[in-house]
């Protein structure tokens, strides 16, 4: 599912990528949950659903506190949303 989702991302088909990543996460035995979750967040970002990406990233950084890149991305998502709200 991860490879299929990444392929959909490369094609610019973010909705299908999200579906593939979610399908992989719903399996009884998830092989690489951290990578699937990270890619799912990226797919939501690319699709323009920043609220969902931020929500999932918040959960992700709680579960994987050692992922410094994810922590920076979480701050970035929050900053972008605050700036957009300030301009409305």
CSV table of N, CA and C in Angstrom, one decimal:
chain,number,residue,atom,x,y,z
A,1,UNK,N,0.8,-1.2,0.0
A,1,UNK,CA,0.0,0.0,0.0
A,1,UNK,C,0.9,1.3,0.0
A,2,UNK,N,2.0,1.2,0.7
A,2,UNK,CA,2.9,2.4,0.7
A,2,UNK,C,3.4,2.7,-0.7
A,3,UNK,N,3.9,1.6,-1.4
A,3,UNK,CA,4.4,1.8,-2.7
A,3,UNK,C,3.3,2.3,-3.7
A,4,UNK,N,2.2,1.8,-3.6
A,4,UNK,CA,1.1,2.2,-4.4
A,4,UNK,C,0.7,3.7,-4.1
A,5,UNK,N,0.7,4.0,-2.8
A,5,UNK,CA,0.4,5.4,-2.4
A,5,UNK,C,1.4,6.3,-2.9
A,6,UNK,N,2.7,6.0,-2.8
A,6,UNK,CA,3.8,6.8,-3.3
A,6,UNK,C,3.7,7.0,-4.8
A,7,UNK,N,3.3,6.0,-5.5
A,7,UNK,CA,3.1,6.1,-7.0
A,7,UNK,C,2.0,7.0,-7.3
A,8,UNK,N,0.9,7.0,-6.6
A,8,UNK,CA,-0.2,7.9,-6.8
A,8,UNK,C,0.2,9.3,-6.5
A,9,UNK,N,1.1,9.5,-5.5
A,9,UNK,CA,1.6,10.8,-5.1
A,9,UNK,C,2.4,11.4,-6.3
A,10,UNK,N,3.3,10.5,-6.9
A,10,UNK,CA,4.1,11.0,-8.0
A,10,UNK,C,3.3,11.4,-9.2
A,11,UNK,N,2.1,10.7,-9.3
A,11,UNK,CA,1.2,11.0,-10.4
A,11,UNK,C,0.4,12.3,-10.1
A,12,UNK,N,0.4,12.8,-8.9
A,12,UNK,CA,-0.4,13.9,-8.5
A,12,UNK,C,-1.8,13.6,-8.1
A,13,UNK,N,-2.0,12.3,-7.9
A,13,UNK,CA,-3.4,11.8,-7.6
A,13,UNK,C,-3.4,11.6,-6.1
A,14,UNK,N,-3.6,12.7,-5.3
A,14,UNK,CA,-3.5,12.7,-3.9
A,14,UNK,C,-4.6,12.0,-3.2
A,15,UNK,N,-5.8,12.1,-3.7
A,15,UNK,CA,-7.0,11.4,-3.1
A,15,UNK,C,-6.8,9.9,-3.1
A,16,UNK,N,-6.3,9.4,-4.3
A,16,UNK,CA,-6.0,8.0,-4.4
A,16,UNK,C,-4.9,7.6,-3.5
A,17,UNK,N,-3.9,8.4,-3.4
A,17,UNK,CA,-2.7,8.2,-2.5
A,17,UNK,C,-3.2,8.1,-1.0
A,18,UNK,N,-4.1,9.0,-0.6
A,18,UNK,CA,-4.6,8.9,0.7
A,18,UNK,C,-5.3,7.6,0.9
A,19,UNK,N,-6.1,7.2,0.0
A,19,UNK,CA,-6.9,5.9,0.1
A,19,UNK,C,-5.9,4.8,0.2
A,20,UNK,N,-4.8,4.7,-0.5
A,20,UNK,CA,-3.9,3.6,-0.4
A,20,UNK,C,-3.2,3.6,0.9
A,21,UNK,N,-2.8,4.8,1.4
A,21,UNK,CA,-2.1,4.8,2.7
A,21,UNK,C,-3.1,4.4,3.8
A,22,UNK,N,-4.3,4.9,3.7
A,22,UNK,CA,-5.3,4.5,4.8
A,22,UNK,C,-5.6,3.0,4.7
A,23,UNK,N,-5.6,2.4,3.5
A,23,UNK,CA,-5.8,1.0,3.4
A,23,UNK,C,-4.7,0.2,4.1
A,24,UNK,N,-3.5,0.7,3.9
A,24,UNK,CA,-2.3,0.1,4.5
A,24,UNK,C,-2.4,0.1,6.0
A,25,UNK,N,-2.9,1.2,6.5
A,25,UNK,CA,-2.9,1.4,8.0
A,25,UNK,C,-4.1,0.6,8.6
A,26,UNK,N,-5.0,0.2,7.8
A,26,UNK,CA,-6.1,-0.6,8.3
A,26,UNK,C,-5.9,-2.1,8.3
A,27,UNK,N,-4.7,-2.5,7.8
A,27,UNK,CA,-4.4,-3.9,7.8
A,27,UNK,C,-4.2,-4.4,9.3
A,28,UNK,N,-4.5,-5.7,9.4
A,28,UNK,CA,-4.3,-6.3,10.8
A,28,UNK,C,-2.9,-6.2,11.2
A,29,UNK,N,-1.9,-6.5,10.3
A,29,UNK,CA,-0.5,-6.3,10.6
A,29,UNK,C,0.1,-5.2,9.7
A,30,UNK,N,0.4,-4.1,10.3
A,30,UNK,CA,1.0,-3.0,9.5
A,30,UNK,C,2.5,-3.1,9.5
A,31,UNK,N,3.1,-3.2,8.3
A,31,UNK,CA,4.5,-3.4,8.2
A,31,UNK,C,5.3,-2.2,8.6
A,32,UNK,N,5.0,-1.0,8.1
A,32,UNK,CA,5.7,0.2,8.4
A,32,UNK,C,4.8,1.3,8.7
A,33,UNK,N,4.2,1.3,9.9
A,33,UNK,CA,3.2,2.2,10.3
A,33,UNK,C,3.7,3.7,10.2
A,34,UNK,N,4.9,3.9,10.7
A,34,UNK,CA,5.4,5.2,10.8
A,34,UNK,C,5.6,5.8,9.4
A,35,UNK,N,6.1,5.1,8.5
A,35,UNK,CA,6.2,5.6,7.1
A,35,UNK,C,4.9,5.8,6.4
A,36,UNK,N,3.9,4.9,6.6
A,36,UNK,CA,2.6,5.1,6.1
A,36,UNK,C,1.9,6.3,6.6
A,37,UNK,N,2.1,6.5,7.9
A,37,UNK,CA,1.4,7.7,8.5
A,37,UNK,C,2.1,9.0,8.0
A,38,UNK,N,3.4,9.0,7.9
A,38,UNK,CA,4.1,10.2,7.4
A,38,UNK,C,3.7,10.5,6.0
A,39,UNK,N,3.6,9.5,5.1
A,39,UNK,CA,3.2,9.7,3.8
A,39,UNK,C,1.7,10.1,3.7
A,40,UNK,N,0.9,9.6,4.5
A,40,UNK,CA,-0.5,10.0,4.6
A,40,UNK,C,-0.6,11.5,4.9
A,41,UNK,N,0.2,12.0,5.8
A,41,UNK,CA,0.2,13.4,6.2
A,41,UNK,C,0.6,14.2,5.0
A,42,UNK,N,1.7,13.8,4.3
A,42,UNK,CA,2.1,14.5,3.1
A,42,UNK,C,1.0,14.5,2.0
A,43,UNK,N,0.3,13.4,1.8
A,43,UNK,CA,-0.7,13.4,0.8
A,43,UNK,C,-1.8,14.4,1.2
A,44,UNK,N,-2.2,14.5,2.4
A,44,UNK,CA,-3.2,15.5,2.8
A,44,UNK,C,-2.7,16.9,2.6
A,45,UNK,N,-1.4,17.1,2.9
A,45,UNK,CA,-0.8,18.5,2.6
A,45,UNK,C,-0.9,18.8,1.1
A,46,UNK,N,-0.5,17.9,0.3
A,46,UNK,CA,-0.5,18.1,-1.1
A,46,UNK,C,-1.9,18.3,-1.7
A,47,UNK,N,-2.9,17.6,-1.1
A,47,UNK,CA,-4.2,17.7,-1.5
A,47,UNK,C,-4.9,19.1,-1.1
A,48,UNK,N,-4.2,19.8,-0.2
A,48,UNK,CA,-4.7,21.1,0.3
A,48,UNK,C,-5.4,21.0,1.6
A,49,UNK,N,-5.6,19.8,2.1
A,49,UNK,CA,-6.3,19.7,3.4
A,49,UNK,C,-5.3,19.8,4.6
A,50,UNK,N,-5.0,21.1,4.8
A,50,UNK,CA,-4.0,21.4,5.9
A,50,UNK,C,-4.5,21.1,7.3
A,51,UNK,N,-5.8,21.2,7.5
A,51,UNK,CA,-6.3,21.0,8.8
A,51,UNK,C,-6.2,19.5,9.2
A,52,UNK,N,-6.5,18.6,8.2
A,52,UNK,CA,-6.4,17.2,8.4
A,52,UNK,C,-4.9,16.8,8.6
A,53,UNK,N,-4.1,17.4,7.8
A,53,UNK,CA,-2.6,17.1,7.9
A,53,UNK,C,-2.1,17.5,9.3
A,54,UNK,N,-2.5,18.7,9.7
A,54,UNK,CA,-2.1,19.2,11.1
A,54,UNK,C,-2.6,18.3,12.2
A,55,UNK,N,-3.8,17.8,12.1
A,55,UNK,CA,-4.4,16.9,13.1
A,55,UNK,C,-3.6,15.6,13.1
A,56,UNK,N,-3.4,15.0,12.0
A,56,UNK,CA,-2.6,13.8,11.9
A,56,UNK,C,-1.2,14.0,12.4
A,57,UNK,N,-0.6,15.1,12.0
A,57,UNK,CA,0.8,15.4,12.4
A,57,UNK,C,0.9,15.5,13.9
A,58,UNK,N,-0.1,16.1,14.6
A,58,UNK,CA,-0.1,16.2,16.0
A,58,UNK,C,-0.1,14.9,16.7
A,59,UNK,N,-0.9,13.9,16.1
A,59,UNK,CA,-0.9,12.6,16.7
A,59,UNK,C,0.4,11.9,16.4
A,60,UNK,N,0.9,12.1,15.2
A,60,UNK,CA,2.2,11.5,14.8
A,60,UNK,C,3.3,11.9,15.7
A,61,UNK,N,3.5,13.2,16.0
A,61,UNK,CA,4.6,13.6,16.9
A,61,UNK,C,4.4,13.2,18.3
A,62,UNK,N,3.2,12.9,18.7
A,62,UNK,CA,3.0,12.3,20.0
A,62,UNK,C,3.5,10.9,20.1
A,63,UNK,N,3.2,10.2,19.0
A,63,UNK,CA,3.6,8.8,18.9
A,63,UNK,C,5.1,8.6,18.6
A,64,UNK,N,5.7,9.5,17.9
A,64,UNK,CA,7.1,9.4,17.4
A,64,UNK,C,7.8,10.7,17.8
A,65,UNK,N,8.0,10.9,19.1
A,65,UNK,CA,8.6,12.2,19.6
A,65,UNK,C,10.0,12.4,19.1
A,66,UNK,N,10.7,11.3,18.7
A,66,UNK,CA,12.1,11.5,18.3
A,66,UNK,C,12.2,11.9,16.8
A,67,UNK,N,11.2,12.1,16.1
A,67,UNK,CA,11.2,12.5,14.7
A,67,UNK,C,11.2,14.0,14.7
A,68,UNK,N,12.4,14.6,14.6
A,68,UNK,CA,12.6,16.0,14.7
A,68,UNK,C,12.1,16.7,13.4
A,69,UNK,N,12.2,16.0,12.3
A,69,UNK,CA,11.7,16.6,11.0
A,69,UNK,C,10.1,16.8,11.1
A,70,UNK,N,9.5,15.8,11.7
A,70,UNK,CA,8.0,15.8,11.8
A,70,UNK,C,7.7,17.0,12.8
A,71,UNK,N,8.4,17.1,13.9
A,71,UNK,CA,8.1,18.2,14.8
A,71,UNK,C,8.2,19.6,14.1
A,72,UNK,N,9.2,19.7,13.3
A,72,UNK,CA,9.4,21.0,12.6
A,72,UNK,C,8.2,21.2,11.6
A,73,UNK,N,7.8,20.1,10.9
A,73,UNK,CA,6.7,20.2,10.0
A,73,UNK,C,5.4,20.5,10.7
A,74,UNK,N,5.2,20.0,11.9
A,74,UNK,CA,4.0,20.3,12.7
A,74,UNK,C,4.0,21.8,13.0
A,75,UNK,N,5.1,22.4,13.4
A,75,UNK,CA,5.2,23.8,13.7
A,75,UNK,C,4.9,24.6,12.4
A,76,UNK,N,5.4,24.1,11.3
A,76,UNK,CA,5.2,24.8,10.0
A,76,UNK,C,3.7,24.8,9.6
A,77,UNK,N,3.0,23.6,9.8
A,77,UNK,CA,1.6,23.5,9.5
A,77,UNK,C,0.8,24.5,10.4
A,78,UNK,N,1.2,24.6,11.7
A,78,UNK,CA,0.5,25.5,12.6
A,78,UNK,C,0.7,27.0,12.2
A,79,UNK,N,1.9,27.3,11.8
A,79,UNK,CA,2.3,28.7,11.4
A,79,UNK,C,1.5,29.0,10.1
A,80,UNK,N,1.5,28.2,9.2
A,80,UNK,CA,0.8,28.5,7.9
A,80,UNK,C,-0.7,28.7,8.2
A,81,UNK,N,-1.3,27.9,9.0
A,81,UNK,CA,-2.8,28.0,9.2
A,81,UNK,C,-3.0,29.3,10.0
A,82,UNK,N,-2.2,29.7,10.9
A,82,UNK,CA,-2.4,30.9,11.7
A,82,UNK,C,-2.2,32.2,10.8
A,83,UNK,N,-1.3,32.1,9.9
A,83,UNK,CA,-1.1,33.2,8.9
A,83,UNK,C,-2.3,33.4,8.0
A,84,UNK,N,-2.8,32.3,7.5
A,84,UNK,CA,-4.0,32.3,6.7
A,84,UNK,C,-5.2,32.9,7.4
A,85,UNK,N,-5.4,32.5,8.7
A,85,UNK,CA,-6.5,33.0,9.5
A,85,UNK,C,-6.3,34.5,9.8
A,86,UNK,N,-5.1,34.9,10.0
A,86,UNK,CA,-4.9,36.3,10.3
A,86,UNK,C,-5.2,37.2,9.1
A,87,UNK,N,-5.1,36.7,7.9
A,87,UNK,CA,-5.4,37.5,6.7
A,87,UNK,C,-6.9,37.5,6.3
A,88,UNK,N,-7.7,36.7,6.9
A,88,UNK,CA,-9.1,36.7,6.6
A,88,UNK,C,-9.9,37.7,7.3
